[in-house]
Coordinates of C-alpha atoms and ligand atoms in Angstrom, one line a residue:
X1 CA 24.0 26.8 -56.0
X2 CA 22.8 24.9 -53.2
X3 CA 25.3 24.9 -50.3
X4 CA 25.2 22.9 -47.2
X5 CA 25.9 25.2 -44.7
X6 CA 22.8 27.2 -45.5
X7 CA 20.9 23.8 -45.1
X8 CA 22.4 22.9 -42.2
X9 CA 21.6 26.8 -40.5
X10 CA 18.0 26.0 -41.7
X11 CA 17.9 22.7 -39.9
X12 CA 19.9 24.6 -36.7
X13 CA 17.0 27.6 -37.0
X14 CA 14.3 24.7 -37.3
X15 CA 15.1 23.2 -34.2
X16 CA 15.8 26.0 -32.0
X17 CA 12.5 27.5 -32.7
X18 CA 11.1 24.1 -31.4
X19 CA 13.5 24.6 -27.8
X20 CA 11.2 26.5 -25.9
X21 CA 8.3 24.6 -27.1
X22 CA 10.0 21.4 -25.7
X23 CA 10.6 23.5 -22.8
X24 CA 7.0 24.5 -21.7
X25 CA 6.0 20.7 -22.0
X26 CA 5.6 20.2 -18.1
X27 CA 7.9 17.7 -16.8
X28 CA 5.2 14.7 -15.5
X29 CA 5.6 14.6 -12.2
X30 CA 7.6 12.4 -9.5
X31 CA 5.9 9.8 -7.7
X32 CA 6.2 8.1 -4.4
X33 CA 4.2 5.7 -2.6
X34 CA 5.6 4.9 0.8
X35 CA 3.3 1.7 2.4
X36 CA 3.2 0.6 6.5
X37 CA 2.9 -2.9 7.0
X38 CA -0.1 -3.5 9.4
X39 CA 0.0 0.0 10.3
X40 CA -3.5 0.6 12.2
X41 CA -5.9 3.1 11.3
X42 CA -5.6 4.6 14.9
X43 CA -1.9 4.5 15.3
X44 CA -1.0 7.9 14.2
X45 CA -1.2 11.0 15.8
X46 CA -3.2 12.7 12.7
X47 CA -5.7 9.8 13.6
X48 CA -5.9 10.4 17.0
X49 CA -3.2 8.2 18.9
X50 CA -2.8 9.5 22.2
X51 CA 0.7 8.3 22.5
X52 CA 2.8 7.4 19.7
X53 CA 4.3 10.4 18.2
X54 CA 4.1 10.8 14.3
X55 CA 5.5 14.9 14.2
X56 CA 6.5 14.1 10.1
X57 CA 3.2 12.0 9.3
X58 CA 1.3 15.2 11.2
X59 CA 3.1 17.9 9.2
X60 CA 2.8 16.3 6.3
X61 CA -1.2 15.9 6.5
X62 CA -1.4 20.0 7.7
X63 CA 0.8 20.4 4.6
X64 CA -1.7 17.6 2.2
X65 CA -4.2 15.8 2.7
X66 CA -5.7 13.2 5.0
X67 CA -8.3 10.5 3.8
X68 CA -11.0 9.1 6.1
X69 CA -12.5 6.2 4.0
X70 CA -9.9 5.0 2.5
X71 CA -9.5 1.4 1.9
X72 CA -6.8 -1.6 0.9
X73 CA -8.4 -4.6 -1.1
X74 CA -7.3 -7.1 0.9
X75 CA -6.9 -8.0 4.6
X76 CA -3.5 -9.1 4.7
X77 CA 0.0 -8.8 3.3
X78 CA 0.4 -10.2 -0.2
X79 CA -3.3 -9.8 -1.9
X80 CA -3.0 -6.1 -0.6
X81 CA 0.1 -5.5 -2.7
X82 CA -1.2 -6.9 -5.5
X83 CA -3.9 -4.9 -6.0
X84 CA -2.1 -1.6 -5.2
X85 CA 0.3 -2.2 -7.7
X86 CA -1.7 -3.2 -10.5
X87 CA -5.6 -1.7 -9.7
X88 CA -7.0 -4.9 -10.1
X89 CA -8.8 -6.6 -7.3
X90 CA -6.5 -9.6 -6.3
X91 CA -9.3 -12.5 -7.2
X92 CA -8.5 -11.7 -11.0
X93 CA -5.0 -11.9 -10.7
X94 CA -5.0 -14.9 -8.6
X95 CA -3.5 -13.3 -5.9
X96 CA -6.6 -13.6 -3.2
X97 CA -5.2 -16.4 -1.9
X98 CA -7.8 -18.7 0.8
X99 CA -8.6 -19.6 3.9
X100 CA -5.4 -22.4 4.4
X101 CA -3.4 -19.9 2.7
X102 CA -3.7 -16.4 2.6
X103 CA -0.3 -14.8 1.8
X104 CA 2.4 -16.2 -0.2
X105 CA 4.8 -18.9 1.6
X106 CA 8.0 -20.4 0.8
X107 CA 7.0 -23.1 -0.6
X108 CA 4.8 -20.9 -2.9
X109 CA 5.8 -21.3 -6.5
X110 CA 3.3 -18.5 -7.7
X111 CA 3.7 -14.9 -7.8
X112 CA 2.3 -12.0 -9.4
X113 CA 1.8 -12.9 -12.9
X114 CA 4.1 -11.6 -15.5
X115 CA 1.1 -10.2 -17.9
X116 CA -0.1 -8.3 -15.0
X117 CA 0.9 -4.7 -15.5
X118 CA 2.4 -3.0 -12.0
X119 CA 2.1 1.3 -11.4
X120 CA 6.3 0.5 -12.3
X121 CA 5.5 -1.2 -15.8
X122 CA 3.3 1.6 -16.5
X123 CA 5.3 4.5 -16.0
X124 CA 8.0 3.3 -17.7
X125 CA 6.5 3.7 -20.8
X126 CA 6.6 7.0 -20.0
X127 CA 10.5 7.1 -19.4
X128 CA 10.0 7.1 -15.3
X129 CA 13.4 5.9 -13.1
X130 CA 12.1 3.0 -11.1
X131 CA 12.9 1.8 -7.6
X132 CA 11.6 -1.1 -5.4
X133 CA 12.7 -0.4 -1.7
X134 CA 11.0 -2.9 1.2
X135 CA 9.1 -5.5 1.2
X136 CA 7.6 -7.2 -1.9
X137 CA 5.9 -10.4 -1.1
X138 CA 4.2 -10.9 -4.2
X139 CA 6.5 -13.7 -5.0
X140 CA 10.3 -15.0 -5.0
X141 CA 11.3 -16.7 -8.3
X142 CA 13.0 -14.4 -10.7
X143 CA 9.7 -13.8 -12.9
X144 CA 8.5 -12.2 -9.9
X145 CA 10.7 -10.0 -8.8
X146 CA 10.4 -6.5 -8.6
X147 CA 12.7 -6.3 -11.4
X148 CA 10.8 -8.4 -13.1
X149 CA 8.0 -6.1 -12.8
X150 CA 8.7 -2.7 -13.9
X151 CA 11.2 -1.5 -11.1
X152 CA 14.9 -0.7 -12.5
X153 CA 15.8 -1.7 -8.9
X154 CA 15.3 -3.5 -5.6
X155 CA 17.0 -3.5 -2.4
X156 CA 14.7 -5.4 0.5
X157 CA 13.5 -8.4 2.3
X158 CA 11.5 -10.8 -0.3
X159 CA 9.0 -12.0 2.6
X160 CA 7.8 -10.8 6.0
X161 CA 10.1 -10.5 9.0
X162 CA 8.6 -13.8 10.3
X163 CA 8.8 -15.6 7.3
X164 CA 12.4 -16.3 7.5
X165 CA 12.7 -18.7 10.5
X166 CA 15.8 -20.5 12.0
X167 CA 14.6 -23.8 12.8
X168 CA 13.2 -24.3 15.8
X169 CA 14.3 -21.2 17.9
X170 CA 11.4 -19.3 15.6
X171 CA 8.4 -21.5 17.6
X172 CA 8.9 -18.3 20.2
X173 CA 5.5 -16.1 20.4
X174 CA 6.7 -13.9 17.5
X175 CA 4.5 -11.3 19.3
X176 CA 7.0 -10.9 21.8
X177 CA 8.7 -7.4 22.5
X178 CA 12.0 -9.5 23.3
X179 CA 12.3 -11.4 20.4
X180 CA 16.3 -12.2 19.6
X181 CA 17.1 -11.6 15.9
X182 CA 18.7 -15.1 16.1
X183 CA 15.2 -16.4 16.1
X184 CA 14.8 -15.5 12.1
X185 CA 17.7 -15.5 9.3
X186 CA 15.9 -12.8 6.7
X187 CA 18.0 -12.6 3.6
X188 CA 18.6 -9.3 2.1
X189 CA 18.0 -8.8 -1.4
X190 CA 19.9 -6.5 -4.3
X191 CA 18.0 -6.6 -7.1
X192 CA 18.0 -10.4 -7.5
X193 CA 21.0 -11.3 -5.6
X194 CA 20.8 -12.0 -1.8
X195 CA 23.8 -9.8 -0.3
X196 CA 23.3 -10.6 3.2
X197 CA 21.7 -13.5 5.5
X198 CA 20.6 -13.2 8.0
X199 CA 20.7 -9.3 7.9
X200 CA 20.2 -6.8 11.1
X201 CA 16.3 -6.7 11.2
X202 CA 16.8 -3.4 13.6
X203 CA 18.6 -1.7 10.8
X204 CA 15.9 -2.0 7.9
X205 CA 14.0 1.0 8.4
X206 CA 17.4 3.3 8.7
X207 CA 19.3 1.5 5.7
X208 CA 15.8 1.6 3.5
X209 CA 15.5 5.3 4.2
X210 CA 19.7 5.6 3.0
X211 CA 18.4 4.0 -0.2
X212 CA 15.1 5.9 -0.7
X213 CA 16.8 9.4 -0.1
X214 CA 19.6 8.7 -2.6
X215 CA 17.5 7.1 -5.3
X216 CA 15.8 10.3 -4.7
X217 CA 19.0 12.2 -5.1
X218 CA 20.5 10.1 -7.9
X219 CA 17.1 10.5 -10.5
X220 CA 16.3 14.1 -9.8
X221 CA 16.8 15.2 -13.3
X222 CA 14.3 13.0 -14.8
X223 CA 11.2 12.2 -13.6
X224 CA 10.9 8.9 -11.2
X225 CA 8.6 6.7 -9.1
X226 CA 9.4 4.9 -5.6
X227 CA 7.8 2.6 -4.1
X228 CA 8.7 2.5 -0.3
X229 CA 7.2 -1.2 1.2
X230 CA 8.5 -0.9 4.9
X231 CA 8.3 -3.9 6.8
X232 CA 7.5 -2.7 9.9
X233 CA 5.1 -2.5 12.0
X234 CA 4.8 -5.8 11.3
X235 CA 5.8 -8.0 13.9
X236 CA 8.9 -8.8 15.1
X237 CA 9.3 -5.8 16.4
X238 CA 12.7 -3.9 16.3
X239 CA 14.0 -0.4 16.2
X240 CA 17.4 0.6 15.8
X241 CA 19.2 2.7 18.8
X242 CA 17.8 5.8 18.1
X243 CA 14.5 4.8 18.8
X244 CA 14.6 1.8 20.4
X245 CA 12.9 3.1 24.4
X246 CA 11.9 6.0 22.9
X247 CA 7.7 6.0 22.4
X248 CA 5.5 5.5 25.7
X249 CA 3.3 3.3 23.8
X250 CA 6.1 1.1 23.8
X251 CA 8.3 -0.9 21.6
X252 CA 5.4 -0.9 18.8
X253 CA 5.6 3.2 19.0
X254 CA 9.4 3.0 19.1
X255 CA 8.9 1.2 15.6
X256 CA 5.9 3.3 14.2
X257 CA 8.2 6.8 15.8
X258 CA 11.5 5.3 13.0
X259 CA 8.8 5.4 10.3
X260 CA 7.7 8.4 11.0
X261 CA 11.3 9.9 11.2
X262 CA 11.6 8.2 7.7
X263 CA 8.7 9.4 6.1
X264 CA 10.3 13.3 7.6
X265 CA 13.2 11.8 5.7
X266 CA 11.9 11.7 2.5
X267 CA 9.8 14.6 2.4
X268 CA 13.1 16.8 3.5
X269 CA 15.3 15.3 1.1
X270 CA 12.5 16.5 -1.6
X271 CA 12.4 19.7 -0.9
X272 CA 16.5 20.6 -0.1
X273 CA 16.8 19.2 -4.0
X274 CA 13.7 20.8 -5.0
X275 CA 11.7 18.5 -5.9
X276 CA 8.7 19.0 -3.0
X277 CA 6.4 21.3 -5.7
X278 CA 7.1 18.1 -8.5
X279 CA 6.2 15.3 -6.4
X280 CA 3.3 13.6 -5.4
X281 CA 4.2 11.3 -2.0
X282 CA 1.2 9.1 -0.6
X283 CA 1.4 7.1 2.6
X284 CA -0.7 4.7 3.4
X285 CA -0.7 0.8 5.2
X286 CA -1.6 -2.7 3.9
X287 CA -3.7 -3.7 6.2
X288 CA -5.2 -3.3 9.6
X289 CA -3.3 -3.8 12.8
X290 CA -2.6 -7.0 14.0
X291 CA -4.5 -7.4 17.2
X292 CA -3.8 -11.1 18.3
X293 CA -0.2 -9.8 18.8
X294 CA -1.6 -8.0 21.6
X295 CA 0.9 -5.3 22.7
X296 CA 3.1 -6.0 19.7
X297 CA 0.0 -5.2 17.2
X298 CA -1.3 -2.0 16.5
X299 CA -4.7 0.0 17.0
X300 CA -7.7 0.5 14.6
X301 CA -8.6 3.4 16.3
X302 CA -12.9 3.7 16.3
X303 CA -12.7 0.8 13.9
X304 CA -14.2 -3.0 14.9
X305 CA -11.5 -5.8 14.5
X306 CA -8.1 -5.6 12.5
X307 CA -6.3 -7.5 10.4
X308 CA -7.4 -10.3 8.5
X309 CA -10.8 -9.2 8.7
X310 CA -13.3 -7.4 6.7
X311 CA -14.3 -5.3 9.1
X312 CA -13.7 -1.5 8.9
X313 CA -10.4 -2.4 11.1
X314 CA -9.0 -5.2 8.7
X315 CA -9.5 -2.9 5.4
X316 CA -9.9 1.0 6.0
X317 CA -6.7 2.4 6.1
X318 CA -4.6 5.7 7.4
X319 CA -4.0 7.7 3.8
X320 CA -1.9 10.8 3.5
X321 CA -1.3 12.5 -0.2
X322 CA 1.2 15.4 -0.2
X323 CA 1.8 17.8 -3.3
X324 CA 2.6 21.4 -2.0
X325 CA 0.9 23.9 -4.1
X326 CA -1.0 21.2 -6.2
X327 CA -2.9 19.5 -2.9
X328 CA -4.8 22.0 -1.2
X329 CA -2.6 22.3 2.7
X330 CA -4.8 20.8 6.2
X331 CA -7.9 19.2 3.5
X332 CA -9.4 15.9 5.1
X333 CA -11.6 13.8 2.6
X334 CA -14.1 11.6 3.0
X335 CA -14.8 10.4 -0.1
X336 CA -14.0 6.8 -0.7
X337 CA -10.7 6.1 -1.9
X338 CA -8.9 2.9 -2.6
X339 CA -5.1 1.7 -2.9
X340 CA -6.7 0.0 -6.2
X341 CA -7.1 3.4 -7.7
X342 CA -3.2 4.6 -7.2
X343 CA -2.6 3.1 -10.3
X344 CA -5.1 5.0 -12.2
X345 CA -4.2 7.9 -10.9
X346 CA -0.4 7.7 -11.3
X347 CA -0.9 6.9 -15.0
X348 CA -3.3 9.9 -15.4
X349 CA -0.4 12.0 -14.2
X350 CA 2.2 10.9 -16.1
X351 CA 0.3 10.6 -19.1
X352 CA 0.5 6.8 -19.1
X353 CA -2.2 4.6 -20.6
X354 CA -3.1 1.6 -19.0
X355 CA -4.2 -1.9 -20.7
X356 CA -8.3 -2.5 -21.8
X357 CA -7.7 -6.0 -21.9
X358 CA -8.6 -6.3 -19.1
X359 CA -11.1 -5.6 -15.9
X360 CA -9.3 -2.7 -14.2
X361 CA -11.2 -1.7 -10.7
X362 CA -9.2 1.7 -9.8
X363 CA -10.3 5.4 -10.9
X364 CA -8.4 8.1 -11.0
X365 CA -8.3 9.9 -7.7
X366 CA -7.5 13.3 -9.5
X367 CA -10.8 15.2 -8.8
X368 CA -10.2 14.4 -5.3
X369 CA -6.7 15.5 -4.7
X370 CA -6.4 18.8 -6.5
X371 CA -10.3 19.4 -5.4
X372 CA -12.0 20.2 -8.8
X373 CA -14.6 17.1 -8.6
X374 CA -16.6 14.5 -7.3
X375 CA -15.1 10.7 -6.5
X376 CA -15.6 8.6 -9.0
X377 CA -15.9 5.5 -6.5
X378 CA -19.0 4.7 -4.9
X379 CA -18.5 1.0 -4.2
X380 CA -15.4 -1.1 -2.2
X381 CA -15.8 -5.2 -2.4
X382 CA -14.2 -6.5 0.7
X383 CA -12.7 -9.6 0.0
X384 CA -11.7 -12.1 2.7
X385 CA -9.3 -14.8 0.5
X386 CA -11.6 -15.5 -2.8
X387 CA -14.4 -15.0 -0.9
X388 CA -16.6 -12.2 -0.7
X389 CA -17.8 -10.9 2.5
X390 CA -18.5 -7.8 2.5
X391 CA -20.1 -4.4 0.0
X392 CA -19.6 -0.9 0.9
X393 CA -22.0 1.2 -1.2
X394 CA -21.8 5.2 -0.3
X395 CA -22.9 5.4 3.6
X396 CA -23.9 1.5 4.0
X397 CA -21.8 -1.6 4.0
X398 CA -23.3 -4.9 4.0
X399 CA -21.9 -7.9 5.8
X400 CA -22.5 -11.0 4.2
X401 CA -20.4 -13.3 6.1
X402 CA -18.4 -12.0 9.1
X403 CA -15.5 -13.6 10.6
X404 CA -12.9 -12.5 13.2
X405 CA -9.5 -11.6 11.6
X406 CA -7.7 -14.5 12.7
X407 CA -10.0 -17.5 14.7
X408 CA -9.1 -18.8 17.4
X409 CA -10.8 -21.8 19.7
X410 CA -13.5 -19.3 21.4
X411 CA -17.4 -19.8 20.9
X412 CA -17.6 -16.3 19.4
X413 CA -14.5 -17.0 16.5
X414 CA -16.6 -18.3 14.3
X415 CA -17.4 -18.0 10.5
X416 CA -21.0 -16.8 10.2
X417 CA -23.0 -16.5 7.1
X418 CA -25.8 -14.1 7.5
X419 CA -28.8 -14.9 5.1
X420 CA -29.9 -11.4 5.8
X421 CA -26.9 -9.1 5.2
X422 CA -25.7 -7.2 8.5
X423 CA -26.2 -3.3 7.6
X424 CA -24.5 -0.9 9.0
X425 CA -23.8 3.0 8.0
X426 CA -20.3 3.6 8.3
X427 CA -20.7 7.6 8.8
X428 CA -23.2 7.1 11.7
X429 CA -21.7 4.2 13.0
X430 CA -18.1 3.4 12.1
X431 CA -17.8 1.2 14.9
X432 CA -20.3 -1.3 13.2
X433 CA -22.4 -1.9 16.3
X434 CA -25.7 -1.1 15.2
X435 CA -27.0 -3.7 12.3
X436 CA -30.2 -1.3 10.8
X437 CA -31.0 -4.0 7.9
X438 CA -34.4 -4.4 9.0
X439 CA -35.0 -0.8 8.7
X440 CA -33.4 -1.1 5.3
X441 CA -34.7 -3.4 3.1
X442 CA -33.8 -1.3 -0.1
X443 CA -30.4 -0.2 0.6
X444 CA -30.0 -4.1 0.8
X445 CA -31.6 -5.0 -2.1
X446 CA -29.7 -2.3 -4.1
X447 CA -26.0 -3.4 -2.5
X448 CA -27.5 -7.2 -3.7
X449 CA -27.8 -5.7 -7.1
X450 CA -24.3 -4.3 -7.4
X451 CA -22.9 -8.3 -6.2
X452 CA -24.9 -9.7 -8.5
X453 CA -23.5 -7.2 -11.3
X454 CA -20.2 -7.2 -10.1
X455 CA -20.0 -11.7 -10.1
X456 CA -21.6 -11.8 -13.3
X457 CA -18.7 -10.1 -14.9
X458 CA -15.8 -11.8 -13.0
X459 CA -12.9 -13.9 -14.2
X460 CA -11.4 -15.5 -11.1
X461 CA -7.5 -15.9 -12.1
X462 CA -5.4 -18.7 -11.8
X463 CA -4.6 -19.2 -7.8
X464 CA -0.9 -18.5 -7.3
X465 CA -0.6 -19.2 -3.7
Ligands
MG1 MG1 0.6 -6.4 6.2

């Protein structure tokens, strides 16, 4: 006679034979991608700044690894976030934006669009805990949001510190290093709500780093993604009291020293809960420094011009990955790497597939990372709005319009289109002094090749700005 406690001790057998099995399925890792606003390439000590002091930044390249050639998609603010967060360069999202308008304003009813599919949206297929902490940018009404897009939460500023303005005190030089707070009135966000207005702009790094540590703290038993926008260094400048007189390099290292102390932060809190050997942390910036804000604006180290531009300075970026055990400790790359390929790669690791609807332009930085390949990327597309400017194939980058990052009224800030392509090789010369076109007429014609390839396959998408 059939008895149900034998079928039920079956069923109990059954399952516990498949409990190890579930077991030694490898977690997917954590992931966190902690982003400087116009951070320069040369403001950190890893990168050679003489005299702002980035101990945590330091340690955590001897401890991972530090990227040369690594590159944003954008110049500026809001088509660099795009891009990061979806691996699609921001003309097909309609996110490039244009010369009137290059980031999103205010008055901007677009954002990024809802079909577009973030790094957030993609591992939470894959069951990841989600958290928006900084600055978005990529749009204010409610389809936009953050939560809108993948993340389970938000706590930030919606725009950049300057975008905020209280009437007519914010006509000050914003690149002044004794700006008042009562110049702006940012509004603080929670998830959609705003909670405070105008909130302490000197306390944003500090309370963003509270956030990060215990989002950290709150998901360790399942596996999560943060992403960690600051919104400094972008200018206005301030620093709460710890390190508010503290850098040499001034108010601008006082600011860059607090994200340094946050990234230290982090990395700590990962590794008193355990975590450091499960995670994979990259740091990197948006964007160049902004040098027309003189003392308030950052460096691009060896690199020509900054932000706004599609020169080296405007688009190459400081790139830190950190894994201990997985990432090799003190490795420096070279290869070219892009903020469009985080996505890739995040998906890769948690086992995430990403959409073929679409023209996706990252690859999976894998190989790279945990050393057992070659790069898969051999080409970056400078964009300059929806305008392309610029190709970088291996060594060579051709320049096919140059303009500084942000014109002013001199003779020399002007747009130029250069019928001949500007060449440059960007391992000799990283500077971009030395134009060697002439001597290169095939390099050219091959980079010519690749933009014709690259615009007869490309959907512009509708302009959101
Ligand atoms: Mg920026």
């Amino acid at each position: 006679m059939k008895s149900r406690p034998n079928l039920l001790f079956i069923l109990c057998c059954f399952l516990g034979s498949l409990l190890p099995l579930a077991q030694a399925v490898a977690r997917p890792p954590n992931i966190i991608i902690i982003l400087a606003d116009d951070l320069g390439y040369g403001d950190l000590g890893c990168y050679g700044h003489p005299s702002i002091r980035t101990p945590n930044l330091d340690r955590m390249a001897a401890e991972g690894m530090r990227f040369t050639d690594f590159y944003v998609a954008a110049t500026v603010c809001t088509p660099s976030r795009a891009a990061l967060l979806t691996g699609r360069l921001p003309i097909r999202t309609g996110m490039a934006g244009s010369e009137s308008r290059r980031v999103l304003y205010g008055v901007s009813t677009g954002g990024l669009p809802t079909n577009e599919v973030t790094i957030a949206t993609a591992l939470k297929s894959k069951n990841y805990a989600t958290a928006c902490i900084g600055k978005w940018h990529l749009g204010h009404l409610p389809q936009f949001l953050p939560t809108s897009h993948g993340f389970d939460s938000y706590f930030g500023l919606l725009w950049s510190n300057d975008m905020e303005p209280n009437g007519k005190n914010a006509k000050r030089a914003s690149q002044d290093l004794d700006a008042d707070q009562s110049w702006w009135k940012p509004s603080l966000y929670r998830n959609d709500k705003v909670i405070e207005q105008p909130t302490d702009l000197s306390l944003l790094t500090k309370r963003y780093t509270a956030e990060a540590t215990q989002f950290i703290r709150d998901h360790k038993k399942k596996p999560f993604f943060l992403y960690l926008p600051h919104t400094y260094p972008h200018m206005p400048l301030f620093a709460s009291k710890n390190f508010k007189g503290t850098s040499a390099r001034g108010l601008y290292g006082d600011v860059v020293q607090e994200l340094d102390w946050s990234v230290g932060q982090i990395l700590e809190t990962l590794r008193k809960e355990n975590l450091a050997e499960n995670t994979l942390v990259f740091f990197t910036s948006d964007n160049g420094p902004w040098l027309i804000k003189e003392l308030a604006g950052g460096s691009a180290g060896p690199l020509r011009e900054g932000k706004g531009s599609t020169w080296e300075g405007g688009m190459r970026e400081p790139a830190i990955a950190w894994w201990p055990k997985k990432i090799k400790a003190g490795g420096v790359t070279s290869a070219l790497a892009s903020s469009l390929d985080l996505i890739n790669t995040c998906a890769a690791l948690a086992g995430a597939t990403l959409p073929k609807d679409r023209t996706m332009d990252g690859v999976n930085l894998a190989p790279i990372l945990f050393g057992n390949g070659k790069s898969e990327r051999d080409l970056m597309f400078y964009y300059r709005g929806n305008e392309l400017f610029a190709v970088r194939k291996g060594d060579f980058k051709a320049h096919f319009q140059t303009a500084p990052g942000y014109p002013g009224n001199r003779a020399q800030d002007k747009f130029e289109k250069h019928e001949t392509p500007l060449l440059f090789n960007l391992v000799q010369d990283p500077g971009e002094r030395f134009n060697i076109a002439s001597a290169h007429a095939d390099v050219l014609a091959d980079i010519q090749r690749e933009v014709a390839k690259h615009r007869a396959n490309l959907v512009p998408g509708t302009p959101q700005y």
